Coordinates of C-alpha atoms and ligand atoms in Angstrom, one line a residue:
M1 CA -29.7 54.1 -10.9
Q2 CA -27.8 50.9 -11.5
D3 CA -25.0 50.4 -8.9
R4 CA -22.4 49.8 -11.5
N5 CA -23.0 53.3 -13.0
R6 CA -22.6 55.0 -9.7
Q7 CA -19.5 56.6 -8.3
K8 CA -17.9 54.3 -5.7
L9 CA -16.7 55.3 -2.2
F10 CA -14.2 53.3 -0.2
L11 CA -14.2 54.4 3.4
V12 CA -11.7 53.1 6.0
E13 CA -11.3 53.8 9.6
T14 CA -8.1 53.7 11.7
F15 CA -9.2 52.1 15.0
G16 CA -11.0 54.8 16.8
C17 CA -13.8 55.7 19.2
Q18 CA -17.5 55.5 18.6
M19 CA -17.6 59.1 17.6
N20 CA -15.2 58.1 14.8
E21 CA -17.6 55.4 13.7
Y22 CA -20.5 57.8 13.9
D23 CA -18.7 60.3 11.6
S24 CA -17.9 57.5 9.1
D25 CA -21.5 56.5 9.0
R26 CA -22.5 60.2 8.4
M27 CA -20.0 60.6 5.6
L28 CA -21.3 57.5 4.0
R29 CA -24.9 58.6 4.2
L30 CA -24.0 62.1 2.9
M31 CA -22.2 60.7 -0.1
E32 CA -24.9 58.2 -0.8
S33 CA -27.3 61.1 -1.0
Q34 CA -25.0 62.5 -3.7
G35 CA -25.4 59.2 -5.7
Y36 CA -22.3 57.4 -4.4
V37 CA -22.4 53.7 -3.4
E38 CA -20.0 52.1 -1.0
T39 CA -17.5 49.6 -2.2
R40 CA -15.2 47.2 -0.2
D41 CA -12.9 46.9 -3.2
I42 CA -10.4 49.7 -3.0
E43 CA -9.4 49.2 -6.7
Q44 CA -12.9 50.1 -7.8
A45 CA -13.1 53.3 -5.8
D46 CA -13.6 56.8 -7.2
L47 CA -13.3 58.3 -3.8
I48 CA -11.2 57.0 -0.8
I49 CA -11.7 58.4 2.6
L50 CA -9.5 57.5 5.5
N51 CA -11.2 58.5 8.8
T52 CA -8.6 58.8 11.5
C53 CA -8.2 58.7 15.3
T54 CA -5.4 60.3 17.2
I55 CA -6.2 59.5 20.8
R56 CA -3.2 57.1 21.3
D57 CA -0.1 55.9 19.5
K58 CA 1.7 57.3 16.5
A59 CA -1.5 57.7 14.5
E60 CA 0.1 60.2 12.1
Q61 CA 2.9 57.8 11.0
K62 CA 0.4 55.0 10.3
I63 CA -1.5 57.3 8.0
Y64 CA 1.5 58.2 5.9
S65 CA 2.2 54.5 5.4
F66 CA -1.4 53.9 4.4
L67 CA -1.3 56.8 2.0
G68 CA 1.9 55.6 0.5
R69 CA 0.2 52.4 -0.5
L70 CA -2.5 54.5 -2.3
Q71 CA -0.1 56.4 -4.5
P72 CA 0.0 53.7 -7.3
L73 CA -3.8 53.7 -7.4
K74 CA -3.8 57.4 -8.0
K75 CA -1.2 57.0 -10.8
N76 CA -3.4 54.5 -12.6
K77 CA -6.6 56.6 -12.1
P78 CA -5.8 60.3 -11.9
E79 CA -9.4 61.3 -11.3
L80 CA -9.4 59.2 -8.1
I81 CA -10.1 61.5 -5.0
I82 CA -8.3 60.7 -1.8
G83 CA -9.2 62.3 1.5
V84 CA -8.1 62.1 5.1
A85 CA -10.8 63.0 7.7
G86 CA -11.1 62.9 11.5
C87 CA -8.8 63.8 14.4
V88 CA -5.5 63.4 12.6
A89 CA -6.7 65.6 9.8
Q90 CA -7.7 68.2 12.4
Q91 CA -4.4 67.9 14.2
V92 CA -2.0 67.9 11.3
G93 CA -4.0 70.0 8.8
K94 CA -2.2 71.3 5.7
K95 CA 1.0 69.5 6.6
L96 CA -0.6 66.3 5.4
L97 CA -1.1 67.8 2.0
R98 CA 2.5 68.7 1.8
R99 CA 3.7 65.3 3.0
A100 CA 1.5 63.5 0.6
P101 CA 1.1 65.6 -2.6
Y102 CA -1.3 63.1 -4.2
L103 CA -3.7 63.6 -1.3
D104 CA -6.7 65.7 -2.4
L105 CA -8.6 66.5 0.7
V106 CA -8.0 67.1 4.4
L107 CA -11.3 67.2 6.4
G108 CA -11.2 68.2 10.1
T109 CA -13.6 67.0 12.7
H110 CA -16.2 69.8 12.2
G111 CA -16.1 69.3 8.4
V112 CA -18.1 66.1 8.0
Q113 CA -21.3 67.9 6.9
R114 CA -19.3 69.7 4.2
L115 CA -17.8 66.6 2.6
P116 CA -20.0 66.6 -0.5
E117 CA -19.3 70.2 -1.4
L118 CA -15.5 69.8 -0.8
V119 CA -15.3 66.7 -2.9
A120 CA -17.1 68.6 -5.6
E121 CA -14.6 71.4 -5.3
V122 CA -11.7 69.0 -5.6
A123 CA -13.3 67.4 -8.7
S124 CA -14.0 70.7 -10.4
T125 CA -10.7 72.5 -9.6
G126 CA -8.3 69.6 -9.4
R127 CA -6.7 71.5 -6.4
Q128 CA -6.0 70.2 -2.9
V129 CA -8.5 71.3 -0.3
C130 CA -8.0 71.6 3.5
Y131 CA -10.9 72.3 5.9
T132 CA -10.0 72.4 9.6
E133 CA -12.2 75.2 10.8
F134 CA -14.2 74.7 14.0
D135 CA -17.8 75.4 13.1
Y136 CA -20.1 75.2 16.1
N137 CA -23.3 75.0 14.1
L138 CA -24.4 71.4 14.6
T139 CA -26.5 70.6 11.6
P140 CA -28.7 67.4 12.0
P141 CA -27.6 64.6 9.7
P142 CA -29.7 63.6 6.7
P143 CA -32.3 60.9 7.2
L144 CA -31.2 57.3 7.3
A145 CA -31.1 55.4 4.0
V146 CA -34.2 53.1 4.2
E147 CA -32.6 50.0 2.6
K148 CA -29.8 50.0 5.2
A149 CA -31.6 50.7 8.5
P150 CA -29.4 49.0 11.2
L151 CA -30.8 47.3 14.3
K152 CA -28.5 49.5 16.5
A153 CA -27.5 53.1 15.9
F154 CA -25.4 55.9 17.5
L155 CA -27.0 59.3 18.0
T156 CA -24.5 62.1 18.8
I157 CA -26.0 64.4 21.4
M158 CA -23.0 66.7 21.8
Q159 CA -19.5 67.2 20.5
G160 CA -16.2 68.3 21.8
C161 CA -14.9 68.3 25.4
D162 CA -14.1 71.0 27.9
N163 CA -12.5 68.8 30.5
F164 CA -8.9 69.0 29.4
C165 CA -7.7 65.9 31.2
T166 CA -3.9 66.4 31.1
Y167 CA -3.2 63.3 28.9
C168 CA -6.0 63.8 26.3
V169 CA -5.9 65.4 22.9
V170 CA -9.7 65.3 22.3
P171 CA -10.4 68.9 23.5
Y172 CA -7.8 70.1 20.9
V173 CA -9.0 68.1 17.9
R174 CA -12.8 68.0 18.6
G175 CA -13.1 71.6 20.0
R176 CA -15.3 73.0 22.7
E177 CA -18.2 71.0 24.2
I178 CA -21.5 71.9 22.7
S179 CA -24.8 70.2 23.2
R180 CA -27.4 69.7 20.4
P181 CA -30.9 71.0 21.2
P182 CA -33.2 68.3 22.6
L183 CA -35.7 68.7 19.8
D184 CA -33.1 67.9 17.1
I185 CA -32.1 64.8 19.1
L186 CA -35.7 63.7 19.5
N187 CA -36.4 64.2 15.8
E188 CA -33.4 62.2 14.8
A189 CA -34.3 59.4 17.3
R190 CA -37.8 59.3 15.9
D191 CA -36.5 59.1 12.4
M192 CA -34.2 56.2 13.4
L193 CA -37.1 54.3 15.1
D194 CA -39.4 54.9 12.1
H195 CA -36.7 53.2 10.0
G196 CA -36.6 50.1 12.2
V197 CA -33.7 50.9 14.6
K198 CA -34.3 49.1 17.9
E199 CA -31.4 50.2 20.0
I200 CA -30.0 53.8 20.3
T201 CA -26.8 54.8 21.9
L202 CA -26.6 58.4 22.9
L203 CA -23.0 59.5 22.1
G204 CA -20.7 62.2 23.3
Q205 CA -17.2 62.6 24.8
N206 CA -18.9 63.4 28.1
V207 CA -22.6 62.7 27.8
N208 CA -23.6 63.3 31.4
S209 CA -22.6 66.9 31.2
Y210 CA -25.2 67.3 28.4
G211 CA -27.2 70.5 28.4
R212 CA -24.6 73.0 29.6
G213 CA -25.3 76.2 27.8
L214 CA -28.7 75.2 26.3
E215 CA -31.6 77.6 26.7
P216 CA -34.0 76.5 28.3
A217 CA -31.7 74.4 30.5
V218 CA -32.1 70.6 30.2
T219 CA -30.1 67.9 32.0
F220 CA -28.9 64.6 30.5
A221 CA -31.3 62.7 32.8
E222 CA -34.2 64.8 31.4
L223 CA -33.1 64.0 27.9
I224 CA -33.1 60.3 28.7
Y225 CA -36.6 60.4 30.1
R226 CA -37.8 62.1 26.9
V227 CA -36.0 59.8 24.4
A228 CA -37.1 56.7 26.4
E229 CA -40.8 57.6 25.8
L230 CA -40.5 57.3 22.0
P231 CA -42.6 54.5 20.6
G232 CA -40.6 51.6 19.1
L233 CA -37.5 52.1 21.3
E234 CA -36.4 48.7 22.6
R235 CA -33.1 49.7 24.2
L236 CA -31.3 52.9 25.1
R237 CA -27.6 53.2 26.0
F238 CA -25.2 56.1 26.4
T239 CA -21.5 56.6 26.4
T240 CA -19.1 58.0 27.6
S241 CA -19.8 59.3 31.1
H242 CA -17.4 61.2 33.3
P243 CA -17.6 60.2 37.0
K244 CA -17.8 63.8 38.2
D245 CA -21.1 64.3 36.3
M246 CA -22.7 61.0 37.4
S247 CA -25.5 62.8 39.2
A248 CA -28.1 61.3 41.7
E249 CA -30.8 62.2 39.1
L250 CA -29.0 60.1 36.4
I251 CA -28.4 57.2 38.8
R252 CA -32.2 57.2 39.4
A253 CA -32.9 57.3 35.7
I254 CA -30.6 54.2 35.2
A255 CA -32.6 52.4 37.9
E256 CA -36.1 53.3 36.7
V257 CA -36.2 54.0 32.9
G258 CA -37.4 50.8 31.3
P259 CA -35.5 50.9 27.9
L260 CA -32.3 52.3 29.5
C261 CA -29.9 49.4 29.7
E262 CA -28.2 48.4 33.0
H263 CA -24.7 49.2 31.8
V264 CA -22.5 52.2 32.6
H265 CA -19.1 52.8 31.1
L266 CA -17.5 54.8 33.8
P267 CA -13.8 55.5 33.0
V268 CA -11.7 55.7 36.2
Q269 CA -8.3 56.1 34.4
A270 CA -6.3 55.4 37.6
G271 CA -6.9 54.2 41.2
S272 CA -4.5 56.5 42.9
S273 CA -5.8 59.9 44.0
R274 CA -2.4 61.5 43.4
I275 CA -2.4 60.3 39.8
L276 CA -6.0 61.3 39.3
K277 CA -5.1 64.8 40.4
A278 CA -2.2 64.9 38.0
M279 CA -4.6 63.8 35.3
R280 CA -7.0 66.5 36.2
R281 CA -9.9 64.1 36.6
V282 CA -11.5 66.3 39.3
Y283 CA -12.5 63.3 41.5
D284 CA -10.4 61.2 43.9
R285 CA -10.4 57.5 44.5
D286 CA -13.0 57.7 47.3
Q287 CA -15.4 59.9 45.4
Y288 CA -15.2 57.4 42.5
L289 CA -15.9 54.5 44.7
A290 CA -18.8 56.3 46.3
K291 CA -20.4 56.8 42.8
V292 CA -20.0 53.1 42.1
D293 CA -21.7 52.3 45.5
A294 CA -24.5 54.6 44.7
L295 CA -25.0 53.1 41.2
R296 CA -25.1 49.6 42.7
A297 CA -27.4 50.5 45.5
A298 CA -29.9 52.0 43.0
C299 CA -29.5 49.3 40.4
P300 CA -27.9 46.1 41.8
D301 CA -27.6 44.4 38.4
V302 CA -25.8 47.3 36.7
A303 CA -22.8 46.2 34.6
L304 CA -19.8 48.5 35.0
T305 CA -16.9 48.9 32.5
T306 CA -14.0 51.3 32.5
D307 CA -11.0 52.8 30.8
I308 CA -7.6 52.7 32.6
I309 CA -4.3 54.2 31.7
V310 CA -1.1 52.7 33.1
G311 CA 2.2 54.4 33.3
F312 CA 1.0 58.0 33.5
P313 CA 4.1 60.2 34.1
G314 CA 5.2 59.8 37.7
E315 CA 3.1 56.7 38.4
T316 CA 4.9 54.7 41.1
E317 CA 4.5 51.0 41.9
E318 CA 2.4 52.1 44.9
D319 CA 0.1 54.2 42.6
F320 CA -0.2 51.2 40.3
E321 CA -1.1 48.9 43.2
Q322 CA -3.9 51.3 44.1
T323 CA -5.2 50.9 40.5
M324 CA -5.1 47.1 40.9
D325 CA -6.8 47.4 44.3
L326 CA -9.5 49.6 42.9
V327 CA -10.1 47.1 40.1
R328 CA -10.4 44.2 42.6
R329 CA -12.9 46.2 44.7
V330 CA -15.1 47.4 41.8
R331 CA -15.0 44.1 39.9
Y332 CA -15.7 45.6 36.5
D333 CA -17.5 43.6 33.9
G334 CA -15.0 44.7 31.3
M335 CA -12.2 47.2 30.8
F336 CA -10.2 49.0 28.1
S337 CA -6.7 49.5 29.2
F338 CA -3.9 51.5 27.7
M339 CA -0.3 52.4 28.2
Y340 CA 0.1 56.1 28.6
S341 CA 1.3 57.7 25.3
D342 CA 2.3 61.4 24.8
R343 CA -0.2 63.3 22.7
P344 CA 0.6 66.6 21.0
M345 CA -0.5 69.8 22.8
T346 CA -1.3 68.0 26.1
K347 CA 0.0 69.1 29.4
A348 CA 1.1 65.6 30.4
S349 CA 3.3 65.4 27.3
R350 CA 5.4 68.2 28.8
L351 CA 6.0 66.4 32.0
T352 CA 9.5 65.1 32.5
N353 CA 8.9 62.1 34.8
K354 CA 7.9 59.6 32.1
I355 CA 7.7 55.9 32.8
D356 CA 9.9 53.4 31.0
A357 CA 8.1 51.5 28.2
K358 CA 9.0 48.1 29.7
V359 CA 7.4 49.1 33.1
K360 CA 4.3 50.3 31.3
E361 CA 4.0 47.1 29.4
R362 CA 4.4 45.0 32.6
R363 CA 1.8 47.0 34.4
L364 CA -0.6 46.7 31.5
Y365 CA -0.3 42.9 31.3
E366 CA -0.7 42.6 35.1
L367 CA -3.8 44.7 34.9
Q368 CA -5.2 42.9 31.9
D369 CA -4.6 39.5 33.6
L370 CA -6.5 40.6 36.7
Q371 CA -9.4 41.9 34.7
K372 CA -9.6 38.8 32.6
E373 CA -9.9 36.7 35.8
I374 CA -12.7 39.0 37.0
T375 CA -14.5 39.1 33.7
V376 CA -14.5 35.3 33.4
A377 CA -15.7 34.9 37.1
K378 CA -18.5 37.4 36.5
N379 CA -19.5 35.9 33.2
R380 CA -19.6 32.4 34.9
E381 CA -21.9 33.8 37.6
M382 CA -24.4 34.2 34.8
I383 CA -24.6 30.4 34.1
G384 CA -28.0 29.1 34.8
R385 CA -29.7 32.5 34.4
R386 CA -32.1 33.4 31.6
V387 CA -31.2 36.7 30.0
E388 CA -32.8 39.0 27.5
V389 CA -30.8 39.2 24.2
L390 CA -31.4 41.5 21.3
V391 CA -30.6 39.2 18.4
E392 CA -28.2 40.9 16.0
G393 CA -27.6 38.3 13.4
V394 CA -25.9 35.0 12.6
S395 CA -22.8 34.3 14.6
K396 CA -19.4 34.3 12.8
R397 CA -18.7 30.9 14.4
G398 CA -21.3 28.9 12.6
S399 CA -24.4 29.5 10.5
S400 CA -26.8 27.8 12.9
Q401 CA -25.7 30.1 15.8
L402 CA -27.3 33.4 16.4
T403 CA -25.5 36.2 18.2
G404 CA -26.7 39.2 20.2
R405 CA -26.1 41.2 23.3
T406 CA -27.6 41.2 26.8
R407 CA -28.8 44.5 28.3
S408 CA -25.5 44.5 30.2
N409 CA -23.8 44.5 26.8
K410 CA -22.4 41.0 26.9
V411 CA -22.2 38.9 23.7
V412 CA -24.3 35.8 23.8
N413 CA -24.2 33.1 21.1
F414 CA -26.9 30.5 20.9
T415 CA -28.6 28.1 18.5
G416 CA -32.0 29.3 17.2
P417 CA -34.1 30.0 14.1
E418 CA -32.9 32.9 11.9
S419 CA -36.4 34.4 12.2
L420 CA -35.3 35.6 15.7
V421 CA -32.9 38.1 14.2
G422 CA -34.0 41.7 14.9
G423 CA -36.0 40.7 18.0
L424 CA -35.6 39.7 21.6
A425 CA -34.9 36.2 22.8
C426 CA -34.4 34.8 26.3
P427 CA -31.8 32.0 26.3
E428 CA -30.4 30.4 29.4
I429 CA -26.7 30.9 29.8
I430 CA -24.9 27.5 29.9
D431 CA -21.3 28.4 29.5
A432 CA -19.1 31.5 29.7
W433 CA -15.7 32.8 28.5
P434 CA -13.9 36.2 28.7
N435 CA -15.5 37.6 25.6
S436 CA -18.8 35.8 25.2
L437 CA -21.5 33.6 26.8
L438 CA -23.1 30.5 25.4
G439 CA -26.9 30.4 25.6
E440 CA -29.5 27.8 25.0
L441 CA -33.2 28.4 24.1
A442 CA -35.7 26.3 26.0
E443 CA -37.3 23.6 23.8
D444 CA -40.8 25.1 24.3
S445 CA -39.8 28.6 23.4
V446 CA -38.2 27.3 20.1
S447 CA -41.3 25.3 19.1
A448 CA -43.6 28.2 20.1
M449 CA -41.6 30.5 17.8
A450 CA -41.6 28.0 15.0
G451 CA -45.4 27.8 15.3
A452 CA -45.8 31.6 15.4
Ligands
5AD501 N1 -2.5 57.7 26.4 C1 -3.1 56.5 26.7 N2 -4.5 56.4 26.7 C2 -5.2 57.5 26.5 N3 -6.5 57.7 26.5 C3 -6.8 59.0 26.1 N4 -5.6 59.6 26.0 C4 -4.6 58.7 26.2 C5 -3.2 58.8 26.2 N5 -2.6 60.0 25.9 C6 -7.5 56.6 26.8 C7 -8.4 57.0 28.0 C8 -9.7 57.3 27.4 C9 -9.7 56.4 26.2 C10 -10.7 56.7 25.2 O1 -8.4 56.5 25.7 O2 -8.4 55.9 28.9 O3 -10.8 57.1 28.3
SF4_502 FE1 -10.4 63.4 26.9 FE2 -11.0 63.8 29.5 FE3 -12.6 64.9 27.6 FE4 -12.6 62.2 28.0 S1 -13.2 63.8 29.5 S2 -12.5 63.3 26.0 S3 -10.4 61.8 28.6 S4 -10.4 65.4 28.0

């Protein structure tokens, strides 16, 4: 079918987690299988989906303001269907339809697979539809569209979370933790690799507790060994891990499984045992540091990144100093840091000892300055080393520059022939900044490739 005759889908995400990205991709693929084509021009759209995240900030308010801007589009084109999906849709539900009467569809986190039938229902009845049931039947997604096989893909191995960290809304909007059967995961991975995917990231809110409740029992490390054997897999990653589930078996796998990259995102959240307890993280500072030591003993090159929240209710200057001290000790390669924000339904939101916004802001900047120093120093330590880069494409900075990532997940830009895109290259690192490294290919390797 000619693209111009096909229905057009405009899909937009509020900044969210990788699970959010994965769901967007699934929604796109599902609608493509119904004959839709993606557009980046909102005026052309027949269907607009806003995929939302509610983990921090005033996500709900942002959505109303975005929807307000869509109202004139709907006036000009009454058959336009507008939907809100994701975590805010799950959290707010029908209220969204009342607040924005021109909204057609509210699709909760477990409704992704039902998108085509619900869009069809809106189209045929003209009525608003809200689907926020929790449905624990994890249907595998449809096969990848051949013409758009990406180099890197996410593969969700589980959904939901049972940890109920006291600040976190995820268990309420994503539901209970449930693992997909290993055979479904292996089939999906095989399908991705058949379509040319080179790097797979196993995805879940807490991947290293994978397997709980499955019959027969299987651990996350066992799953890794099985996925890693699949032919065509260049690189394997996983995210996010909970420190309490970082088992000795998994640490061994990180050290010995070839395609598994030497990078672990291990959110610590705080450096003070007192705050960790109030957060219900189920480990203390020393236990966390012991996991880091074990990881580095087994795999000295492992890159570590983390998430940290500053200004959790009751956090004193001394607690915050403990966080700074932990960051100095671990020397993370990278960090995502956030000011604590109240989320609906959470236990922490009901605490009374909240921290002043200005104090939170100051702590955040202090922490970020420290991390920046460490990141630059660690990146500069790489100068002079040759590193394996999976070349993802042409760099945004200039057309002669290629860009890719190291196994430790650092961005490297370097000059080289476009024919390298999609494969591995081994540039030498010649300069380094906080967010990227500059590489240089050896003369002989460029001429060898040109002759190949
Ligand atoms: N306030 C601030 N940051 C939060 N995160 C989760 N909930 C909150 C909250 N209420 C952060 C955590 C988590 C990351 C995805 O978002 O650091 O690891
Ligand atoms: Fe939220 Fe904690 Fe679950 Fe992560 S482990 S999703 S922070 S409840």
